[in-house]
Coordinates of C-alpha atoms and ligand atoms in Angstrom, one line a residue:
X246 CA -7.5 -26.2 -1.0
X247 CA -8.6 -26.6 2.6
X248 CA -8.0 -24.1 5.3
X249 CA -5.4 -25.1 7.8
X250 CA -1.8 -24.5 8.7
X251 CA -0.6 -24.5 5.2
X252 CA -3.5 -22.7 3.7
X253 CA -4.7 -19.9 6.0
X254 CA -7.7 -17.9 5.0
X255 CA -5.8 -14.9 3.9
X256 CA -4.2 -16.7 0.9
X257 CA -7.6 -16.6 -0.8
X258 CA -8.5 -13.1 0.3
X259 CA -8.4 -9.7 -1.3
X260 CA -7.7 -6.6 0.8
X261 CA -9.1 -3.2 0.1
X262 CA -7.2 -0.2 1.4
X263 CA -9.2 2.7 2.8
X264 CA -7.5 6.1 3.2
X265 CA -10.1 7.4 5.7
X266 CA -9.7 11.1 5.2
X267 CA -10.5 10.7 1.5
X268 CA -13.1 8.0 1.5
X269 CA -16.4 9.3 2.7
X270 CA -17.3 12.3 4.9
X271 CA -20.4 11.8 7.0
X272 CA -20.7 15.1 8.8
X273 CA -19.9 17.8 6.3
X274 CA -16.6 18.9 7.7
X275 CA -14.9 17.9 4.4
X276 CA -12.8 15.1 5.9
X277 CA -13.7 11.4 5.5
X278 CA -14.5 9.6 8.8
X279 CA -15.3 6.2 10.3
X280 CA -19.1 6.7 10.0
X281 CA -18.5 7.4 6.4
X282 CA -16.8 4.1 6.0
X283 CA -19.7 2.3 7.7
X284 CA -22.1 3.9 5.1
X285 CA -20.0 2.4 2.3
X286 CA -19.7 -1.2 3.6
X287 CA -22.5 -2.4 1.3
X288 CA -20.4 -1.2 -1.7
X289 CA -17.3 -3.0 -0.4
X290 CA -19.3 -6.2 0.2
X291 CA -20.7 -6.0 -3.3
X292 CA -17.1 -5.7 -4.6
X293 CA -16.4 -8.9 -2.6
X294 CA -13.3 -7.9 -0.6
X295 CA -12.4 -9.8 2.6
X296 CA -10.6 -7.1 4.6
X297 CA -10.1 -3.4 4.9
X298 CA -6.6 -2.1 5.6
X299 CA -7.5 1.1 7.3
X300 CA -4.8 3.8 7.1
X301 CA -4.2 5.4 10.6
X302 CA -7.2 6.8 12.4
X303 CA -5.6 7.1 15.9
X304 CA -5.1 10.5 17.6
X305 CA -2.6 12.5 15.7
X306 CA -1.5 16.1 15.0
X307 CA -1.8 15.0 11.3
X308 CA 1.6 16.2 10.3
X309 CA 1.8 13.2 8.0
X310 CA -1.9 12.5 7.7
X311 CA -2.1 10.2 10.8
X312 CA 1.3 8.4 10.3
X313 CA 2.3 10.5 13.4
X314 CA 0.4 9.0 16.3
X315 CA 0.0 10.8 19.6
X316 CA -2.3 8.1 21.2
X317 CA -2.3 4.6 19.9
X318 CA -5.4 3.7 21.9
X319 CA -7.8 6.5 20.9
X320 CA -9.3 7.7 17.7
X321 CA -8.6 11.2 16.3
X322 CA -11.8 13.3 16.7
X323 CA -11.5 14.2 13.0
X324 CA -12.4 10.5 12.3
X325 CA -14.8 9.9 15.1
X326 CA -14.7 8.2 18.5
X327 CA -13.6 4.9 19.9
X328 CA -17.2 3.8 19.9
X329 CA -17.4 4.6 16.2
X330 CA -14.4 2.4 15.7
X331 CA -16.0 -0.5 17.6
X332 CA -19.1 -0.1 15.6
X333 CA -17.1 -0.1 12.4
X334 CA -15.4 -3.4 13.4
X335 CA -18.8 -4.9 14.3
X336 CA -20.6 -3.6 11.2
X337 CA -17.8 -4.7 8.9
X338 CA -17.9 -8.2 10.4
X339 CA -21.6 -8.3 9.6
X340 CA -20.5 -7.7 6.0
X341 CA -17.9 -10.4 6.2
X342 CA -15.1 -7.9 6.2
X343 CA -12.3 -7.8 8.7
X344 CA -10.6 -4.5 9.7
X345 CA -6.9 -4.3 9.6
X346 CA -5.3 -1.5 11.6
X347 CA -2.3 0.4 10.5
X348 CA 0.4 0.1 13.2
X349 CA 3.0 2.9 13.0
X350 CA 5.7 1.5 15.3
X351 CA 8.9 3.0 13.9
X352 CA 8.1 6.4 15.2
X353 CA 5.4 8.3 17.2
X354 CA 4.3 11.9 17.0
X355 CA 6.4 14.4 18.9
X356 CA 3.1 15.2 20.7
X357 CA 2.9 11.7 22.1
X358 CA 3.0 11.8 25.9
X359 CA 6.1 9.5 25.8
X360 CA 8.0 12.1 23.7
X361 CA 6.8 15.0 25.8
X362 CA 8.3 13.2 28.8
X363 CA 11.4 12.0 26.9
X364 CA 12.5 15.5 26.1
X365 CA 12.2 16.7 29.7
X366 CA 15.5 15.3 30.7
X367 CA 18.0 12.6 30.2
X368 CA 17.0 11.0 33.5
X369 CA 13.3 10.8 32.6
X370 CA 12.1 7.2 32.3
X371 CA 10.7 7.8 28.9
X372 CA 13.9 9.4 27.5
X373 CA 15.2 6.1 26.3
X374 CA 12.0 5.4 24.3
X375 CA 13.5 7.5 21.6
X376 CA 16.9 7.7 19.9
X377 CA 19.1 10.4 21.2
X378 CA 22.7 11.5 20.5
X379 CA 24.9 14.2 21.9
X380 CA 26.3 16.9 19.7
X381 CA 26.5 20.6 19.6
X382 CA 23.9 22.9 18.1
X383 CA 26.1 23.5 15.0
X384 CA 27.2 19.9 14.4
X385 CA 24.6 17.0 14.3
X386 CA 25.9 13.5 15.0
X387 CA 26.2 12.8 11.3
X388 CA 24.9 13.8 7.9
X389 CA 21.9 11.4 7.7
X390 CA 18.9 12.8 5.9
X391 CA 15.2 12.4 6.6
X392 CA 12.9 10.9 4.1
X393 CA 10.8 14.1 3.9
X394 CA 13.9 16.4 3.5
X395 CA 16.4 18.0 5.8
X396 CA 18.6 16.4 8.5
X397 CA 17.5 13.3 10.3
X398 CA 18.6 14.9 13.5
X399 CA 16.7 17.6 15.5
X400 CA 18.3 19.6 18.2
X401 CA 16.5 20.0 21.6
X402 CA 18.3 22.9 23.3
X403 CA 16.7 22.2 26.7
X404 CA 18.6 18.9 27.1
X405 CA 21.3 19.6 24.6
X406 CA 20.8 16.5 22.6
X407 CA 19.6 15.5 19.1
X408 CA 16.8 13.1 18.5
X409 CA 16.7 10.9 15.4
X410 CA 13.8 11.1 12.9
X411 CA 13.7 9.1 9.6
X412 CA 10.6 11.0 8.5
X413 CA 9.4 14.5 9.5
X414 CA 10.7 16.4 12.6
X415 CA 7.3 15.7 14.1
X416 CA 7.9 11.9 13.8
X417 CA 10.7 11.0 16.3
X418 CA 11.9 7.5 15.9
X419 CA 11.1 5.0 18.6
X420 CA 14.0 3.1 20.3
X421 CA 13.2 -0.6 19.9
X422 CA 16.3 -1.4 21.9
X423 CA 14.3 -0.5 25.0
X424 CA 12.4 -3.6 26.3
X425 CA 9.9 -1.4 28.2
X426 CA 8.9 0.3 25.0
X427 CA 8.5 -3.0 23.3
X428 CA 6.3 -4.3 26.1
X429 CA 4.0 -1.2 26.0
X430 CA 3.7 -1.7 22.2
X431 CA 2.6 -5.4 22.7
X432 CA 0.1 -4.4 25.3
X433 CA -1.4 -1.9 22.9
X434 CA -1.6 -4.4 20.1
X435 CA -3.2 -7.0 22.4
X436 CA -5.8 -4.4 23.4
X437 CA -6.7 -3.9 19.7
X438 CA -6.9 -7.6 19.2
X439 CA -9.4 -7.8 22.0
X440 CA -11.5 -5.2 20.2
X441 CA -11.9 -7.7 17.4
X442 CA -9.6 -6.3 14.7
X443 CA -8.8 -8.9 12.0
X444 CA -5.2 -7.9 11.3
X445 CA -2.5 -5.3 11.1
X446 CA -0.4 -3.5 8.6
X447 CA 3.0 -2.7 9.9
X448 CA 4.2 0.7 8.7
X449 CA 7.9 0.9 7.6
X450 CA 8.6 -2.1 9.8
X451 CA 12.0 -2.7 8.2
X452 CA 13.2 0.5 9.8
X453 CA 12.6 -0.2 13.4
X454 CA 16.0 -1.7 14.1
X455 CA 18.0 1.3 13.0
X456 CA 21.6 1.9 14.0
X457 CA 22.1 5.6 13.2
X458 CA 25.8 5.5 14.3
X459 CA 26.4 3.0 11.5
X460 CA 24.0 4.9 9.3
X461 CA 21.8 1.8 9.1
X462 CA 18.1 2.6 8.6
X463 CA 16.6 -0.5 6.9
X464 CA 17.2 -4.1 7.9
X465 CA 19.1 -3.4 11.0
X466 CA 20.9 -6.4 12.7
X467 CA 18.2 -7.0 15.3
X468 CA 15.2 -6.5 13.0
X469 CA 14.0 -10.1 12.8
X470 CA 14.7 -10.7 16.5
X471 CA 12.4 -7.8 17.2
X472 CA 9.7 -8.9 14.8
X473 CA 9.7 -12.5 16.1
X474 CA 9.2 -11.3 19.6
X475 CA 6.5 -8.9 18.5
X476 CA 4.7 -11.7 16.6
X477 CA 5.0 -14.1 19.6
X478 CA 3.7 -11.6 22.1
X479 CA 0.8 -10.5 20.0
X480 CA -0.3 -11.8 16.5
X481 CA 0.3 -15.5 17.2
X482 CA -2.4 -15.4 19.8
X483 CA -5.0 -14.9 17.1
X484 CA -5.9 -15.9 13.6
X485 CA -4.9 -12.7 11.9
X486 CA -3.7 -11.3 8.7
X487 CA -0.5 -9.3 9.1
X488 CA 1.5 -7.5 6.5
X489 CA 4.8 -5.8 6.9
X490 CA 5.7 -2.8 4.8
X491 CA 9.3 -3.3 3.7
X492 CA 10.8 -1.0 1.0
X493 CA 14.1 -2.7 1.5
X494 CA 13.1 -6.4 1.2
X495 CA 14.9 -8.8 -1.0
X496 CA 13.3 -12.2 -1.7
X497 CA 15.6 -13.7 0.9
X498 CA 14.5 -11.2 3.5
X499 CA 10.9 -11.6 2.5
X500 CA 11.0 -15.3 3.2
X501 CA 11.9 -14.4 6.8
X502 CA 9.0 -11.9 7.1
X503 CA 6.5 -14.4 5.6
X504 CA 7.9 -17.7 6.9
X505 CA 5.1 -20.2 6.6
X506 CA 5.9 -21.2 10.2
X507 CA 4.1 -18.0 11.2
X508 CA 7.0 -16.7 13.2
X509 CA 6.8 -13.2 11.8
X510 CA 4.0 -11.9 9.5
X511 CA 1.5 -13.4 7.1
X512 CA 3.0 -11.6 4.2
X513 CA 5.4 -8.9 3.0
X514 CA 4.5 -5.7 1.2
X515 CA 7.6 -4.9 -0.9
X516 CA 8.2 -2.4 -3.7
X517 CA 10.9 -3.8 -6.0
X518 CA 8.5 -3.7 -9.0
X519 CA 7.1 -0.3 -8.2
X520 CA 10.2 1.8 -8.2
X521 CA 11.2 1.0 -11.7
X522 CA 10.3 4.2 -13.5
X523 CA 12.9 6.3 -11.9
X524 CA 16.6 7.0 -12.7
X525 CA 18.8 4.5 -11.0
X526 CA 20.4 5.7 -7.8
X527 CA 18.2 8.9 -7.8
X528 CA 15.0 9.8 -6.2
X529 CA 11.5 8.9 -7.2
X530 CA 11.0 12.4 -8.6
X531 CA 13.7 11.7 -11.2
X532 CA 11.6 10.1 -13.8
X533 CA 12.5 7.4 -16.3
X534 CA 10.4 5.3 -18.7
X535 CA 9.2 2.0 -17.4
X536 CA 11.7 -0.8 -18.3
X537 CA 9.1 -3.3 -19.3
X538 CA 11.3 -6.4 -19.6
X539 CA 12.7 -5.7 -16.2
X540 CA 9.2 -5.4 -14.7
X541 CA 8.5 -8.9 -16.0
X542 CA 11.8 -10.3 -14.7
X543 CA 11.3 -8.8 -11.2
X544 CA 7.7 -10.0 -10.9
X545 CA 8.7 -13.4 -12.1
X546 CA 11.5 -13.7 -9.6
X547 CA 9.2 -12.8 -6.7
X548 CA 6.6 -15.3 -7.9
X549 CA 9.2 -18.1 -8.2
X550 CA 11.4 -17.5 -5.1
X551 CA 8.5 -17.2 -2.6
X552 CA 6.7 -20.2 -4.0
X553 CA 5.9 -22.5 -1.1
X554 CA 8.3 -20.7 1.3
X555 CA 6.8 -17.2 1.7
X556 CA 3.9 -15.0 0.7
X557 CA 3.7 -11.7 -1.1
X558 CA 1.2 -8.9 -1.5
X559 CA 0.1 -8.0 -5.0
X560 CA -0.4 -4.3 -5.5
X561 CA 0.0 -1.5 -8.0
X562 CA -1.3 1.3 -5.7
X563 CA -1.5 2.6 -2.2
X564 CA -1.8 6.0 -0.5
X565 CA 1.9 6.7 -1.3
X566 CA 1.9 5.9 -5.0
X567 CA 0.4 7.5 -8.1
X568 CA -2.6 5.9 -9.8
X569 CA -1.5 2.9 -11.9
X570 CA -3.8 3.6 -14.8
X571 CA -2.1 7.0 -15.3
X572 CA 1.3 5.6 -14.6
X573 CA 1.7 2.4 -16.6
X574 CA -1.7 2.3 -18.4
X575 CA -3.3 5.0 -20.6
X576 CA -5.7 7.2 -18.7
X577 CA -7.1 8.8 -21.9
X578 CA -8.2 6.7 -24.9
X579 CA -7.7 3.4 -23.2
X580 CA -8.5 4.1 -19.6
X581 CA -11.0 1.3 -19.2
X582 CA -9.0 -1.3 -21.2
X583 CA -5.7 -0.6 -19.6
X584 CA -7.1 -0.4 -16.0
X585 CA -8.6 -3.8 -16.6
X586 CA -5.5 -5.2 -18.1
X587 CA -3.4 -4.1 -15.1
X588 CA -6.0 -5.7 -12.8
X589 CA -6.0 -9.0 -14.7
X590 CA -2.2 -9.1 -14.8
X591 CA -1.9 -8.7 -11.1
X592 CA -4.8 -10.7 -9.9
X593 CA -3.7 -13.8 -11.8
X594 CA -0.5 -14.0 -9.7
X595 CA 0.3 -15.7 -6.4
X596 CA -0.1 -13.6 -3.3
X597 CA -2.8 -11.6 -1.6
X598 CA -4.1 -8.8 -3.9
X599 CA -4.6 -5.3 -2.5
X600 CA -6.9 -2.8 -4.1
X601 CA -6.5 0.8 -3.2
X602 CA -9.7 2.9 -3.0
X603 CA -10.7 4.2 -6.4
X604 CA -8.5 1.7 -8.3
X605 CA -11.6 -0.4 -8.8
X606 CA -13.2 2.4 -10.7
X607 CA -10.1 3.5 -12.6
X608 CA -9.4 6.8 -10.8
X609 CA -6.6 8.8 -12.3
X610 CA -3.7 11.1 -11.3
X611 CA -4.3 14.9 -11.1
X612 CA -2.6 18.0 -12.2
X613 CA -3.2 20.7 -9.6
X614 CA -1.8 24.1 -8.9
X615 CA 0.8 24.0 -6.2
X616 CA -1.6 25.5 -3.6
X617 CA -3.9 22.6 -4.0
X618 CA -1.4 20.0 -2.9
X619 CA -1.4 18.9 0.8
X620 CA 1.2 16.1 1.2
X621 CA 4.2 17.0 3.4
X622 CA 6.6 15.0 1.1
X623 CA 5.4 16.9 -2.0
X624 CA 5.5 20.3 -0.3
X625 CA 9.0 19.8 1.2
X626 CA 10.4 18.5 -2.1
X627 CA 9.0 21.4 -4.0
X628 CA 10.7 23.9 -1.7
X629 CA 14.0 21.9 -1.6
X630 CA 14.3 21.6 -5.3
X631 CA 13.4 25.3 -5.9
X632 CA 16.2 26.2 -3.6
X633 CA 18.5 23.8 -5.4
X634 CA 17.8 25.7 -8.7
X635 CA 15.5 23.2 -10.4
X636 CA 13.1 24.7 -13.0
X637 CA 9.6 25.0 -11.6
X638 CA 8.1 23.3 -14.6
X639 CA 10.3 20.2 -14.1
X640 CA 9.3 20.0 -10.4
X641 CA 5.7 20.1 -11.4
X642 CA 6.2 17.4 -14.0
X643 CA 7.6 15.2 -11.2
X644 CA 4.7 16.1 -8.9
X645 CA 2.1 15.2 -11.6
X646 CA 3.8 11.9 -12.1
X647 CA 4.7 10.9 -8.5
X648 CA 3.1 13.0 -5.8
X649 CA 1.4 10.9 -3.1
X650 CA -1.6 13.3 -3.4
X651 CA -2.5 11.6 -6.7
X652 CA -3.8 8.8 -4.6
X653 CA -5.3 11.0 -1.9
X654 CA -7.9 13.0 -3.8
X655 CA -11.4 12.2 -2.5
X656 CA -13.1 9.0 -3.6
X657 CA -15.4 9.6 -6.5
X658 CA -18.8 8.2 -5.6
X659 CA -21.2 9.9 -8.0
X660 CA -21.6 12.9 -10.3
X661 CA -23.1 15.2 -7.7
X662 CA -21.2 18.1 -6.0
X663 CA -17.8 17.0 -4.7
X664 CA -18.4 13.6 -6.2
X665 CA -20.6 12.6 -3.3
X666 CA -17.6 12.6 -1.0
X667 CA -18.7 15.5 1.2
X668 CA -21.4 18.1 1.5
X669 CA -18.8 20.6 2.9
X670 CA -15.6 21.9 1.6
X671 CA -13.3 18.9 0.8
X672 CA -9.9 18.9 2.6
X673 CA -8.3 18.3 -0.8
X674 CA -9.8 19.2 -4.2
X675 CA -11.8 16.5 -6.0
X676 CA -10.4 15.3 -9.3
X677 CA -12.4 17.3 -11.9
X678 CA -13.1 14.1 -13.9
X679 CA -15.6 12.8 -11.3
X680 CA -18.6 13.4 -13.6
X681 CA -17.4 10.6 -15.8
X682 CA -15.4 8.5 -13.4
X683 CA -17.4 7.6 -10.4
X684 CA -18.6 4.5 -8.5
X685 CA -22.2 5.0 -9.4
X686 CA -21.8 5.0 -13.1
X687 CA -19.4 2.1 -12.8
X688 CA -21.9 0.0 -11.0
X689 CA -24.6 0.6 -13.6
X690 CA -22.3 -0.6 -16.4
X691 CA -21.8 -4.4 -16.5
X692 CA -18.6 -3.9 -18.6
X693 CA -17.0 -1.5 -16.1
X694 CA -13.7 -1.7 -14.3
X695 CA -15.6 -2.3 -11.1
X696 CA -17.1 -5.5 -12.4
X697 CA -13.7 -6.6 -13.7
X698 CA -12.4 -6.4 -10.2
X699 CA -15.4 -8.1 -8.8
X700 CA -15.0 -11.0 -11.2
X701 CA -11.3 -11.3 -10.4
X702 CA -12.0 -11.5 -6.7
X703 CA -14.6 -14.2 -7.3
X704 CA -12.3 -16.2 -9.5
X705 CA -9.6 -16.3 -6.8
X706 CA -12.1 -17.8 -4.5
X707 CA -13.4 -20.3 -7.0
X708 CA -10.2 -21.8 -8.4
X709 CA -7.4 -23.3 -6.3
X710 CA -4.9 -22.5 -9.0
X711 CA -5.0 -18.7 -8.1
X712 CA -3.7 -19.3 -4.6
X713 CA -1.6 -22.4 -5.3
X714 CA -0.4 -22.6 -8.9
X715 CA 3.2 -22.6 -9.9
X716 CA 4.2 -19.6 -12.0
X717 CA 5.9 -19.7 -15.5
X718 CA 6.6 -16.6 -17.5
X719 CA 5.8 -16.8 -21.2
X720 CA 7.4 -14.8 -24.0
X721 CA 9.9 -13.2 -21.6
X722 CA 11.6 -11.2 -24.3
X723 CA 8.4 -9.9 -25.9
X724 CA 8.1 -6.2 -25.5
X725 CA 4.3 -6.0 -25.7
X726 CA 3.1 -9.2 -24.0
X727 CA 3.1 -9.8 -20.3
X728 CA 2.0 -13.4 -20.2
X729 CA 2.3 -16.3 -17.8
X730 CA 0.8 -19.5 -16.6
X731 CA -0.1 -20.9 -13.2
X732 CA -0.4 -24.6 -12.7
X733 CA -1.6 -26.9 -9.9
X734 CA -3.4 -30.2 -9.6
X735 CA -4.7 -30.5 -13.1
X736 CA -5.6 -26.8 -13.5
X737 CA -3.6 -24.6 -15.8
X738 CA -4.3 -20.9 -15.9
X739 CA -3.1 -18.7 -18.8
X740 CA -2.9 -14.9 -18.3
X741 CA -2.1 -13.1 -21.5
X742 CA -1.9 -9.3 -21.5
X743 CA -1.0 -6.9 -24.2
X744 CA 0.8 -4.3 -22.1
X745 CA 0.8 -1.7 -24.9
X746 CA -1.5 0.5 -27.0
X747 CA -0.6 -1.3 -30.2
X748 CA -2.0 -4.5 -31.5
X749 CA 0.1 -7.6 -30.8
X750 CA 0.1 -11.1 -32.3
X751 CA 0.4 -13.9 -29.8
X752 CA 2.5 -16.8 -31.2
X753 CA 1.7 -19.3 -28.4
X754 CA 0.6 -22.6 -30.0
X755 CA -2.1 -23.6 -27.6
X756 CA -5.5 -24.9 -28.5
X757 CA -7.4 -21.9 -27.2
X758 CA -10.7 -23.2 -28.5
X759 CA -10.6 -26.1 -26.0
X760 CA -10.1 -23.8 -23.1
X761 CA -12.5 -22.0 -20.9
X762 CA -12.2 -18.3 -21.1
X763 CA -12.4 -17.0 -17.5
X764 CA -12.2 -13.3 -18.3
X765 CA -11.5 -11.0 -21.2
X766 CA -11.6 -7.2 -21.3
X767 CA -12.8 -7.1 -24.9
X768 CA -15.6 -8.7 -26.9
X769 CA -14.7 -11.9 -28.6
X770 CA -12.4 -11.4 -31.6
X771 CA -12.4 -12.9 -35.1
X772 CA -8.8 -13.9 -34.8
X773 CA -7.9 -15.0 -31.3
X774 CA -4.2 -14.6 -32.0
X775 CA -4.6 -10.9 -32.3
X776 CA -4.6 -8.8 -29.1
X777 CA -6.1 -5.3 -29.3
X778 CA -4.6 -2.4 -27.3
X779 CA -4.3 -3.5 -23.7
X780 CA -6.3 -6.6 -24.3
X781 CA -6.1 -9.1 -21.5
X782 CA -7.5 -12.6 -21.3
X783 CA -7.5 -15.4 -18.7
X784 CA -8.0 -19.0 -20.0
X785 CA -8.3 -22.1 -17.9
X786 CA -7.4 -25.6 -19.0
X787 CA -8.6 -28.5 -16.9
X788 CA -7.4 -32.0 -17.3
Ligands
GLC281 C1 4.9 4.6 5.3 C2 3.6 5.2 5.0 C3 3.7 6.6 4.6 C4 4.3 7.4 5.7 C5 5.6 6.8 6.2 C6 6.0 7.3 7.5 O1 5.7 4.6 4.2 O2 2.9 4.4 4.0 O3 2.5 7.2 4.2 O4 4.5 8.7 5.4 O5 5.5 5.4 6.3 O6 5.1 6.8 8.5
CA282 CA1 -16.0 14.2 8.6

């Protein structure tokens, strides 16, 4: 597969997400920072990734850990300086790694100068940069709720108006209807492009075209018009990787976001597969077992419907999701096997894989006491449900399973104090299992999860079929196997995974002996039809 219009470089790339405050502290204040990331570039190059998606490092009061930006063109002192950022971009480039910035464009911080001006008066030129409605102190414009709890409307007595916020009160929504605001955003993005960033991740981009009077949050009527203008004014001037976070994307909508004509983004980051273990129509905290056959169906549908007319991201984890090995694997007896199985299953598919920091060493969820949680979403939900009369133990069960803090515990580098993350007091407790689970021990073990990821990244670069092959699901009704093929130009890849902790017998009638085994997470077996707990294999047949 050659590079070119139909095969841009990011189709063969793997992205690694860094959550800066939890990655590596370099100055002992207990918070990860940009210089810490620079120190770890050798590690990331060894893993083989192509780009880092950097969660927000811009100036921010940190109400939502940086997803509340008060200056889009400066770095929060907690993470370093603009010079550190420039050095990170430069050093990363030397390691053949591009830096993708997290653009939070749906809302700003309420401490952003635009908002400080906006709330001064209705005549202020910045007033219209945000979404305001009249009302009285007692009656908000409607009953819309914010994602982190409470009303989506906040009363500002000085000007007797409400502003709209889909997330916390400190994250007022920006008004994309205002062309001046859009222009300022484009200028800011072009400025980052000139600094040499390699791409962008667009935070909750499907929510920018809100219509609160119609109670529309996602997929508003002008959404794609706005995105196309954004893309034209910025991204299309460079050879970038861009990814839009879209919780509300269907495959049809995803084809717009990731249209191969390049009119919007490179790819979409959608969540249909990831929300399956919750009760239908309820919140993520209302747990349900994973419907395995449905998981297969959904992933199959995305593979098929985007084939040659869109591009997807492949992920199990990010900073908002629990650790996959604890969620759909087994983080006890079969931690290594199941972590590798999940990696193999995902990395064989079409799309651009994303690895979230610590996933490559099999980091797990935590069970902390309430005072050790930090996430605004978790803290607000805890209060809200207590007030609604939920049992505390039930609330904690939900938190253990789904809290975003599961992903945000410090990266486990080695078995020294605080897992080598900081010499100070970490901003959030380190997972107590760091003595066993850490990057150093993974790197000295050739059979580790780390080397599984490394191999998978190399395979994607070596064989065209990973980027190009057409997908077919095998054994769709089997309740242990998740198996599929990918086929293109004489190469056929088989990915066969036992997604369970019981042995399973594979009934596929292929001549496995004549195929090349690309990867297996177990030593060779006597009977190749038998798959041990969480066993995963990749075979390649060439014509
Ligand atoms: C996205 C981010 C999440 C953040 C939210 C509001 O979903 O991934 O961390 O809280 O947007 O910006
Ligand atoms: Ca620090």
